[in-house]
Tab-separated table of C-alpha atoms in Angstrom:
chain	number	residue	atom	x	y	z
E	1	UNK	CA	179.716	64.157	195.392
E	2	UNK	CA	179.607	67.710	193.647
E	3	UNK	CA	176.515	66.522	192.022
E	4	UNK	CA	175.035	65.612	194.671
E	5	UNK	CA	175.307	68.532	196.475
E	6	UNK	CA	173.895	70.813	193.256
E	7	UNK	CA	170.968	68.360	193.685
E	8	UNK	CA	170.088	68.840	197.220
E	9	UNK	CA	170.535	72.594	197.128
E	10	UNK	CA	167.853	73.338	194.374
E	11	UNK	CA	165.494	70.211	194.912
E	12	UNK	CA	161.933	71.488	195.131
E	13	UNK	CA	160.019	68.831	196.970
E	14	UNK	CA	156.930	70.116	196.328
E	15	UNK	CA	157.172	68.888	193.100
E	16	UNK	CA	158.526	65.740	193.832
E	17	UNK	CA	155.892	65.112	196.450
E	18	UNK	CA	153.584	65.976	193.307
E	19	UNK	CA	154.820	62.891	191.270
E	20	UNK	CA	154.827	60.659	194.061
E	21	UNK	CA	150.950	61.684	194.866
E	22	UNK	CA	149.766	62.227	191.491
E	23	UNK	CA	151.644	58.794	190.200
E	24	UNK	CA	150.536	57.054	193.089
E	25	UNK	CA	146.839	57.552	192.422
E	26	UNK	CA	147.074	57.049	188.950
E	27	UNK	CA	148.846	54.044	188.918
E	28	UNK	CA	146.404	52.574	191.848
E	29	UNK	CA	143.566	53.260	189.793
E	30	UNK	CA	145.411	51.180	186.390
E	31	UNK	CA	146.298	48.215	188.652
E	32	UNK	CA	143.238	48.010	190.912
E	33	UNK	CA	140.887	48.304	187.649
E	34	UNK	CA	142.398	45.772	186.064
E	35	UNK	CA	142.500	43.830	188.849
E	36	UNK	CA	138.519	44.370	189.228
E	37	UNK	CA	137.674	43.349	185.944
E	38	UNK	CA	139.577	39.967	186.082
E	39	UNK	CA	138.187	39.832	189.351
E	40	UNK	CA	134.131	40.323	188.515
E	41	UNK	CA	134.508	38.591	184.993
E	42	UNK	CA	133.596	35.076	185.957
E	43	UNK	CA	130.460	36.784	187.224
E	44	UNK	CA	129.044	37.139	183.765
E	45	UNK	CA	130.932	34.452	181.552
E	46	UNK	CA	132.946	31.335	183.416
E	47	UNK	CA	134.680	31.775	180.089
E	48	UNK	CA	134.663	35.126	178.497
E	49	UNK	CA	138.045	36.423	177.411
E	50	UNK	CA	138.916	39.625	178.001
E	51	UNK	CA	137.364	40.990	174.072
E	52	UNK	CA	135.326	38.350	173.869
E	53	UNK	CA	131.935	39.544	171.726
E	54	UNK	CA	128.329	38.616	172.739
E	55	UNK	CA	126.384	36.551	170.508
E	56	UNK	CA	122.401	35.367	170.358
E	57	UNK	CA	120.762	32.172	169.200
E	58	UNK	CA	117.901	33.400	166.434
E	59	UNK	CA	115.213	31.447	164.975
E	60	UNK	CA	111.691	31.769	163.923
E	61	UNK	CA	108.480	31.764	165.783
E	62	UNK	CA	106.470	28.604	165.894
E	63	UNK	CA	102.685	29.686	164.702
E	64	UNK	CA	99.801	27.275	163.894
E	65	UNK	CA	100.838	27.396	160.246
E	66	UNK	CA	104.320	25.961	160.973
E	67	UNK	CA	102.603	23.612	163.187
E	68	UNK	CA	100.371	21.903	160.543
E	69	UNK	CA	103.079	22.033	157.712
E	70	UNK	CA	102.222	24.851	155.448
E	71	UNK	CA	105.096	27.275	156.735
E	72	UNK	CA	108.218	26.452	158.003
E	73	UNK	CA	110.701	27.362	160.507
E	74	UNK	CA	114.290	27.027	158.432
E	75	UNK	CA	115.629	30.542	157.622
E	76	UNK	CA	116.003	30.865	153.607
E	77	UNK	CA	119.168	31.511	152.152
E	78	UNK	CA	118.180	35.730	151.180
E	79	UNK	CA	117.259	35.976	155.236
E	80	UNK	CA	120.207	35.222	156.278
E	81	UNK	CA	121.846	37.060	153.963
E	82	UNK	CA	119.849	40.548	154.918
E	83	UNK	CA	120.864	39.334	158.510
E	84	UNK	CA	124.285	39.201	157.527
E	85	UNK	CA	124.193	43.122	156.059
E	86	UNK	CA	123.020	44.485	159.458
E	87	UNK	CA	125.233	47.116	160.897
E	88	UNK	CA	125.210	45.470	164.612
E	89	UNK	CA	126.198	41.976	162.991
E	90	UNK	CA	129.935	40.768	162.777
E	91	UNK	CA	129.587	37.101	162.100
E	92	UNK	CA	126.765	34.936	161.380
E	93	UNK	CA	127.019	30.752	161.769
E	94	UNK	CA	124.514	28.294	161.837
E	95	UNK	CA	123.431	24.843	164.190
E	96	UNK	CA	123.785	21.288	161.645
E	97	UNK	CA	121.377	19.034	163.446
E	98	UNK	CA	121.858	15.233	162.945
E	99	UNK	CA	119.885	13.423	160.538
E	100	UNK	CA	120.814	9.542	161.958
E	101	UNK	CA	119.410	8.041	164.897
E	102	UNK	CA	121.271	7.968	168.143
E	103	UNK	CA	121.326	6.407	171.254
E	104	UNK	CA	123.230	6.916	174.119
E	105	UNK	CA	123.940	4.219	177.128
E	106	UNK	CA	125.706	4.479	180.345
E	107	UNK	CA	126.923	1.448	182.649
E	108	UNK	CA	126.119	3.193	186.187
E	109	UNK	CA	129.438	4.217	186.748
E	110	UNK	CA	130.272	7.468	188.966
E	111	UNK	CA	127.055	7.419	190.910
E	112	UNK	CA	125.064	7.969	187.823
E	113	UNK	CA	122.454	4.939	187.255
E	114	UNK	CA	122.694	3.193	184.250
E	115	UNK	CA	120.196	3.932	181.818
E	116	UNK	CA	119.664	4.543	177.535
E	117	UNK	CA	118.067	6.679	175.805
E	118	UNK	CA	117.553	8.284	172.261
E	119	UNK	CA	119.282	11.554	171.914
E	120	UNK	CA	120.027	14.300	169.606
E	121	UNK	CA	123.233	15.969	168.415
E	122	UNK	CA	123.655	19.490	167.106
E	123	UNK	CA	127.032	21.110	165.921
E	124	UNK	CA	128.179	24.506	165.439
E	125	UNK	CA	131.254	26.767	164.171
E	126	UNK	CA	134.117	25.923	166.884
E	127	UNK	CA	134.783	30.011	167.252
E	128	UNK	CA	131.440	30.074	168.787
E	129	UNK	CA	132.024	27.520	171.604
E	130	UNK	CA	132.022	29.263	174.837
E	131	UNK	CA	134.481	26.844	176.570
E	132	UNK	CA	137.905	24.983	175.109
E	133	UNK	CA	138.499	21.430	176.071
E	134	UNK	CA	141.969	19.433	174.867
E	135	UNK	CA	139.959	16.591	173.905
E	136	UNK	CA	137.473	18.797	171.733
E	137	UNK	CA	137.759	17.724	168.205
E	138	UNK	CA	136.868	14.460	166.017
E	139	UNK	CA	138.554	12.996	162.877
E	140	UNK	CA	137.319	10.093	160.464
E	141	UNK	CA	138.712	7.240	162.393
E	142	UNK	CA	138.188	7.836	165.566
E	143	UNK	CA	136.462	5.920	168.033
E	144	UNK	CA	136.134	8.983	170.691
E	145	UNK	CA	133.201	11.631	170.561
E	146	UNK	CA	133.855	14.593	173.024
E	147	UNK	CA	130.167	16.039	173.799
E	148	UNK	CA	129.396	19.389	175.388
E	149	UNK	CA	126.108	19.965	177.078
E	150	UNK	CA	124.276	22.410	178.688
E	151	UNK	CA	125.142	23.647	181.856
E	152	UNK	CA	121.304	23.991	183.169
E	153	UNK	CA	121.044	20.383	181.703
E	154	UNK	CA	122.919	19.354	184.783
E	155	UNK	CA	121.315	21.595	187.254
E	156	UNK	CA	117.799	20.496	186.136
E	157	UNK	CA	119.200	16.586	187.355
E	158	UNK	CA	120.802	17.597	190.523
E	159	UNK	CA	118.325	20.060	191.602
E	160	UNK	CA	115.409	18.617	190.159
E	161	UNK	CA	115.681	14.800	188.870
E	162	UNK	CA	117.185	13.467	191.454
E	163	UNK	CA	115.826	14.977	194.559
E	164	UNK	CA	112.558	13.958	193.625
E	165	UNK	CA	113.658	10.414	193.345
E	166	UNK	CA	116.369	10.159	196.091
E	167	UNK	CA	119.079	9.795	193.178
E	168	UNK	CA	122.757	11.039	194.468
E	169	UNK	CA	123.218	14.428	193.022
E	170	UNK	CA	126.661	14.359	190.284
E	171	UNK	CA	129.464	17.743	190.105
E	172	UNK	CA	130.980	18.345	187.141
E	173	UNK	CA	133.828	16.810	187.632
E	174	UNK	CA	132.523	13.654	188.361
E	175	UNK	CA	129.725	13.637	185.319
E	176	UNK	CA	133.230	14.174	183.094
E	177	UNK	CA	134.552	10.867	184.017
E	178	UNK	CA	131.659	8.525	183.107
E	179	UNK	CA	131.900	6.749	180.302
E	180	UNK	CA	129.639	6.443	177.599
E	181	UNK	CA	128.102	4.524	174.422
E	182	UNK	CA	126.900	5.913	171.286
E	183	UNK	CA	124.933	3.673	168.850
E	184	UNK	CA	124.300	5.779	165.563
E	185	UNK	CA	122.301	4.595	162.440
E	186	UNK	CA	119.810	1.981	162.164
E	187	UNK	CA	119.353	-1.968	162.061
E	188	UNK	CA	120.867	-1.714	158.604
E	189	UNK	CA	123.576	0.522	158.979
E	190	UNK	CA	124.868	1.772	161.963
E	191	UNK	CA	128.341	2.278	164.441
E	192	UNK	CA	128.962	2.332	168.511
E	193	UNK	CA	131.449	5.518	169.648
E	194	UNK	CA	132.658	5.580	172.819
E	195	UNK	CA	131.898	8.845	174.272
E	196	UNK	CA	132.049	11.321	177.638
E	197	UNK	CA	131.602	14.756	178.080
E	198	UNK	CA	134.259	16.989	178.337
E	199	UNK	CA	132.190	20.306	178.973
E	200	UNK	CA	129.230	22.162	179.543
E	201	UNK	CA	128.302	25.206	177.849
E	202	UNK	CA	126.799	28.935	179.627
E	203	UNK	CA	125.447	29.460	176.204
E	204	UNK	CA	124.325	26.731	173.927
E	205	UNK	CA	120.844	25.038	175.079
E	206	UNK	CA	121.540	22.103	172.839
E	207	UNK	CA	123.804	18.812	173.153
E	208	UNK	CA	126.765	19.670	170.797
E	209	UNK	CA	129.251	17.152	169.032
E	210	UNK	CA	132.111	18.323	166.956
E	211	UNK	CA	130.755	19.431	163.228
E	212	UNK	CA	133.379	17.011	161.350
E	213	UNK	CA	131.160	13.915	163.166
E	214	UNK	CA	128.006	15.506	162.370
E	215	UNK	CA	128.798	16.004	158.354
E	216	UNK	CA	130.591	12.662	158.574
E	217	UNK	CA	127.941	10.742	160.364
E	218	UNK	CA	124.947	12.653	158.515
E	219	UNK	CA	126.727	11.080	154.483
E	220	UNK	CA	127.372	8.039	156.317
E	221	UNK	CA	124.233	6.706	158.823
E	222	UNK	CA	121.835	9.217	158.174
E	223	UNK	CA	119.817	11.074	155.442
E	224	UNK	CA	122.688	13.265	154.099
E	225	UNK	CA	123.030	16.884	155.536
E	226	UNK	CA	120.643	18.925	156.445
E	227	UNK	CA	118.604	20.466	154.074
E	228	UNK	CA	117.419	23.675	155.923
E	229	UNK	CA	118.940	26.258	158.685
E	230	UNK	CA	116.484	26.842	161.294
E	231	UNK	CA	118.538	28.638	164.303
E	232	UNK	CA	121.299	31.098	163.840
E	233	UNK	CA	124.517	32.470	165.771
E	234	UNK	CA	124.763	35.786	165.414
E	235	UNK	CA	127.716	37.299	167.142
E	236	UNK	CA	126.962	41.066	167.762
E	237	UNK	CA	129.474	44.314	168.045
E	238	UNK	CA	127.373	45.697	170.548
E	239	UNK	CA	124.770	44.556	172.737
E	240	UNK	CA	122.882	47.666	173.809
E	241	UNK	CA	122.270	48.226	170.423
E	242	UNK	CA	118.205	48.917	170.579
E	243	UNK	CA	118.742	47.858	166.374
E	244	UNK	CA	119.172	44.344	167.332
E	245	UNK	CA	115.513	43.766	169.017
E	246	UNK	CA	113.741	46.148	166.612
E	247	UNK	CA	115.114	44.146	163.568
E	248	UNK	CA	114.084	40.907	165.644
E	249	UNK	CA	110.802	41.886	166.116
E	250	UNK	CA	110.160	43.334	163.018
E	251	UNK	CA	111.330	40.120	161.250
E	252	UNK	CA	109.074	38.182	163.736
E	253	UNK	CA	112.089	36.074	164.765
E	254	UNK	CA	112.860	34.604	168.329
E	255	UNK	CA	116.168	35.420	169.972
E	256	UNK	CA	117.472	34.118	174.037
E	257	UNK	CA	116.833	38.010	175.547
E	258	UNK	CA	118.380	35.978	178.220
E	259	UNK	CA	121.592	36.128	177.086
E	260	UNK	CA	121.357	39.824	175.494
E	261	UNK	CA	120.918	41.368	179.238
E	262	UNK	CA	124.010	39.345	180.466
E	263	UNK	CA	125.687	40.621	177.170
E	264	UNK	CA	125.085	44.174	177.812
E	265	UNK	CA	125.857	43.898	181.331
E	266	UNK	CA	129.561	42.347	180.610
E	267	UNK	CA	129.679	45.408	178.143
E	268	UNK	CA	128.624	48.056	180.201
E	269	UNK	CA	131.483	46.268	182.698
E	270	UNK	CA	134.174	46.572	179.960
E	271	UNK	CA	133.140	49.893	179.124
E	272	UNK	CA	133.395	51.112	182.405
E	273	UNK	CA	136.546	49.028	182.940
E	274	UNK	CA	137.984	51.145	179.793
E	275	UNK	CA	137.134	54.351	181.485
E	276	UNK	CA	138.757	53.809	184.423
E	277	UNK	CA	141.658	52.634	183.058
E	278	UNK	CA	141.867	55.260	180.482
E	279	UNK	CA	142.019	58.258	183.916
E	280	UNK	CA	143.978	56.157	185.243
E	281	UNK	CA	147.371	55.721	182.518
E	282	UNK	CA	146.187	59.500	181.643
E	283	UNK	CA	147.035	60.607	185.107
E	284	UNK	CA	150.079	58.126	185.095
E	285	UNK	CA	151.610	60.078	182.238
E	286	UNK	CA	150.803	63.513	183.817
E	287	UNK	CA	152.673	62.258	186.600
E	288	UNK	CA	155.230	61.184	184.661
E	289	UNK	CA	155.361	64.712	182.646
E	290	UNK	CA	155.427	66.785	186.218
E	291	UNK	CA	158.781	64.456	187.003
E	292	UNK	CA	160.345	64.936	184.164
E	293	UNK	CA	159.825	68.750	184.321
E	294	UNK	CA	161.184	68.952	187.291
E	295	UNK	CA	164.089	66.986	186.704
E	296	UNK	CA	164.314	69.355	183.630
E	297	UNK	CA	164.229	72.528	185.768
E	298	UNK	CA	167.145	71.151	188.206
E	299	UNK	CA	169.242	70.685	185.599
E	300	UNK	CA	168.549	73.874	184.192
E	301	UNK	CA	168.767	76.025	187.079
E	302	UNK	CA	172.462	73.998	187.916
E	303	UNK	CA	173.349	74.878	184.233
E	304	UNK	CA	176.316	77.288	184.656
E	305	UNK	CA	178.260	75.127	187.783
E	306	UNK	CA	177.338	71.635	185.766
E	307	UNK	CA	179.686	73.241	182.877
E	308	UNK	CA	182.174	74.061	184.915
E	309	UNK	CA	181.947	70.345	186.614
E	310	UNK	CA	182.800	69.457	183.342
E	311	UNK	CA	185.439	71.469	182.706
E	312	UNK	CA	187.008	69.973	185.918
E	313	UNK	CA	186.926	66.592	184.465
E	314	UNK	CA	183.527	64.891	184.790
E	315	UNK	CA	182.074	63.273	181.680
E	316	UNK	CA	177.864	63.181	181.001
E	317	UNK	CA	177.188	59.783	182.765
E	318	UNK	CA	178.663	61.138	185.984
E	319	UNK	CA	176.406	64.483	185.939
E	320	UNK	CA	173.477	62.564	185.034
E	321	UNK	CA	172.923	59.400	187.795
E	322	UNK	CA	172.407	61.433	190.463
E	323	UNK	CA	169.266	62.560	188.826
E	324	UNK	CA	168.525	59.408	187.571
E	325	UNK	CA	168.954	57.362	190.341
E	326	UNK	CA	166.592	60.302	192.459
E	327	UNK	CA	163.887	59.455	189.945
E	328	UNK	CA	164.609	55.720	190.141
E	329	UNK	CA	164.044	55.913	194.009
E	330	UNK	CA	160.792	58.012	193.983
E	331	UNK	CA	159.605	55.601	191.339
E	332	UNK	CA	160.306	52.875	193.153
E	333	UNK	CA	158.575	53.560	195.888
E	334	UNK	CA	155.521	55.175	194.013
E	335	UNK	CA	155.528	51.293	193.214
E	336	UNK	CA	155.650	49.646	196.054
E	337	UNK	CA	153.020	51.784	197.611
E	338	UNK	CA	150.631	51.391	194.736
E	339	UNK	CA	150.857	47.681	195.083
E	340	UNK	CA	150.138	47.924	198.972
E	341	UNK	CA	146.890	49.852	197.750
E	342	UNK	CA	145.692	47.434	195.057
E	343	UNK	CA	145.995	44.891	197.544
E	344	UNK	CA	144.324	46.313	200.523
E	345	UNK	CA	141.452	47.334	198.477
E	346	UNK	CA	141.311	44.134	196.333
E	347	UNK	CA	141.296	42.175	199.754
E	348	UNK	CA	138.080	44.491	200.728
E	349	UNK	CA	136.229	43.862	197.470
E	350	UNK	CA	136.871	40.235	197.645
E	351	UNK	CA	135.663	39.791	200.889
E	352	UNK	CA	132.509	40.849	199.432
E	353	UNK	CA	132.495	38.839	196.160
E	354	UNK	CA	133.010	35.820	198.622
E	355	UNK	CA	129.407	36.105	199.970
E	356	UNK	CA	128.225	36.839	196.563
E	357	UNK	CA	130.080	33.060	195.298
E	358	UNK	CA	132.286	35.127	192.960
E	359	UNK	CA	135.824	33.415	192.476
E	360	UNK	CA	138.679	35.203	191.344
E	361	UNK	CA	141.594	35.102	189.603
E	362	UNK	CA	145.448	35.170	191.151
E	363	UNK	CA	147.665	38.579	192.029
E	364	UNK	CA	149.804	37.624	189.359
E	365	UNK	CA	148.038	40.104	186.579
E	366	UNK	CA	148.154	43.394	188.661
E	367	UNK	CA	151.998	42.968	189.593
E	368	UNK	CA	153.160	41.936	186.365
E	369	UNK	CA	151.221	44.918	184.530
E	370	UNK	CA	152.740	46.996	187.742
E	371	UNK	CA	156.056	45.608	187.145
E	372	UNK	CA	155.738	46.379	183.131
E	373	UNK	CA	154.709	49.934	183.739
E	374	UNK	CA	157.641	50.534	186.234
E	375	UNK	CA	160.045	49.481	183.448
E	376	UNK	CA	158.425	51.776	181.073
E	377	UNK	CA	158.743	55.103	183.587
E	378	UNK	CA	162.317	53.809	184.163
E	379	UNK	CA	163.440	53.361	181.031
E	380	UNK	CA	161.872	56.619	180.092
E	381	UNK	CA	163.448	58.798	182.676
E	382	UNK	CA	166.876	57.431	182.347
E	383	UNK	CA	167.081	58.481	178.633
E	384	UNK	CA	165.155	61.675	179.473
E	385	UNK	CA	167.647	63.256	181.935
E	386	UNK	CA	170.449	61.824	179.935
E	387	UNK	CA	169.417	63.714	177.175
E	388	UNK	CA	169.028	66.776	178.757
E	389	UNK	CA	172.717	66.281	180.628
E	390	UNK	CA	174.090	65.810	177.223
E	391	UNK	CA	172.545	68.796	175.931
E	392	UNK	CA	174.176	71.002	178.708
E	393	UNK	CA	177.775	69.284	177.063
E	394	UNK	CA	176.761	70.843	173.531
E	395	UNK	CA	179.338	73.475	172.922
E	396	UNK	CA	177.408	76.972	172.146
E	397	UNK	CA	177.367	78.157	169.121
């Protein structure tokens, strides 16, 4: 009770109205950037994670030379180790086309006529898939091949395909449920896989099998593997590097400038995301300084009568929770106010993104970060005003 009096005499609450404002806005601005980004990220990649890096799909022009046969279009092995060298390069993996024949049949089911054709496979390293699937993989044995296409593979039939010919259009949830048959090989040597396709790909304008099937199948039903690379991942550290198209160019090599805009435009979003963040936890910890000086100078100015309190009979925890549980309350509610904001303004944003046909994701990653952060402050202004309590106790040398 004693305590609590000392508190309320000497409380400034201009400074405590200081926290609360000054923690208020710069917790806001942590949870409703976050929020943002995980909000406007499926706009640029379905299926880019958070760090995810860019990457580009290389090869070399195709001139008349390469056209008659007297150049070629496969990358030799000291080009793609130069490539390898450049500063702006982190990883570089190549496609392994199929050398066997393949055929692919459908019965009609799902809506989808039934038809066969001859087809093409393609594999790559798995880290440069741009979506995950649980059925993804392939093993010598197996009588399942998982197949990823491209996304614009399926928009060409819907939007093209089959509205000239009156054919029902297919969603991608449907096309994932057909059932399919792959013949590989020849007359003389050859296998039937059953098959479906268990993704489609933002990124990859090619029909992609697991590589194990590819090097498997390639020994086994075709002409071994292949001998020559002619297109290239290469995963970038930064896509607004102007190095990246002045090498291309000056190499004379093809690259999907397609994807390097969307690239630097998910960077420039991450980079901006940074920045706000990084004003934002910088003006959370100012915040959090200004409390704890505060709490400092009560304690200080109540120096004299919280020694004598002691020498009446009360021990350090008893001086101290009346300070901490004042902080705890002002926190609190420095909170519960900043998740109010987030969600007024995320429900203004959204309302926008919803004529745009952005999605987004749940309120789950702005409260639990909120929640986290709260913990932190709590945690660190318990042990903060304890410590200074317990250094009033320190007998005087």
């Amino acid at each position: 009770m004693l305590v609590r009096k000392l508190l309320k005499e000497n409380l400034s609450i201009g400074q405590l109205l200081g926290y609360a404002l000054s923690g208020l806005l710069g917790l806001s601005i942590v949870l409703i950037g976050l929020q943002f980004y995980l909000d406007t990220k499926p706009a640029f990649s379905s299926n880019e994670s958070f760090l995810k890096k860019d990457f580009l799909v290389i090869s070399k022009q195709v001139s008349l030379l390469k056209t008659i046969g007297t150049s070629s279009t496969e990358f030799r092995d000291s080009e793609i180790e130069d490539l390898k060298k450049q500063p702006f390069v982190s990883k570089v993996g190549f496609f392994t086309p199929s050398t066997f024949n393949v055929e692919l049949r459908t019965d009609g089911s799902g809506g989808l006529m039934g038809f066969s054709t001859d087809l093409f496979f393609e594999a790559i390293p798995d880290e440069f898939l741009d979506i995950t699937s649980a059925d993804w993989g392939w093993s010598e044995g197996s009588e399942f091949i998982p197949i990823i296409i491209p996304r614009t593979y399926l928009h060409l039939y819907n939007f093209g395909f089959a509205q000239s010919k009156g054919y029902p259009q297919i969603s991608e949830n449907i096309i994932e449920k057909i059932a399919m048959i792959v013949s590989i090989g020849d007359w003389r040597n050859s296998a039937r896989f059953k098959a479906r396709i268990v993704g489609f790909s933002n990124k990859i304008n090619t029909i992609l099998v697991p590589l194990t099937f590819i090097s498997w199948a390639n020994q086994n039903y075709g002409s071994g593997n292949a001998n020559g690379v002619s297109r290239l991942l290469v995963e970038v550290k930064n896509p607004t590097d102007p190095a990246i198209t002045q090498y291309i160019a000056d190499k004379g090599y093809e690259f999907n400038d397609d994807k390097l805009d969307a690239g630097k435009g998910a960077y420039f979003v991450r980079i901006i995301t940074v920045i706000i963040l990084s004003i934002g936890v910088v003006i959370s910890l100012l915040a959090v300084g200004l409390l704890m000086l505060s709490m400092s100078l009560l304690i200080h100015k109540n120096k004299s009568k919280l020694e004598n309190l002691m020498l009446i009979g009360y021990n350090q925890q008893a001086i101290a929770a009346p300070y901490q549980r004042l902080a705890l309350l002002i926190t609190v509610s420095v909170f519960v106010v900043a998740l109010a904001v987030t969600f007024i303004v995320r429900g203004i944003y959204l309302s926008k993104f919803e004529m745009l046909g952005f999605g987004a994701t749940s309120n789950a990653p702005y409260f639990i970060i909120g929640i986290t952060i709260l913990l932190l402050i709590c945690v660190a202004n318990y042990f903060w005003i304890k410590a200074k309590v317990n250094a009033v106790f320190k007998p005087r040398k």
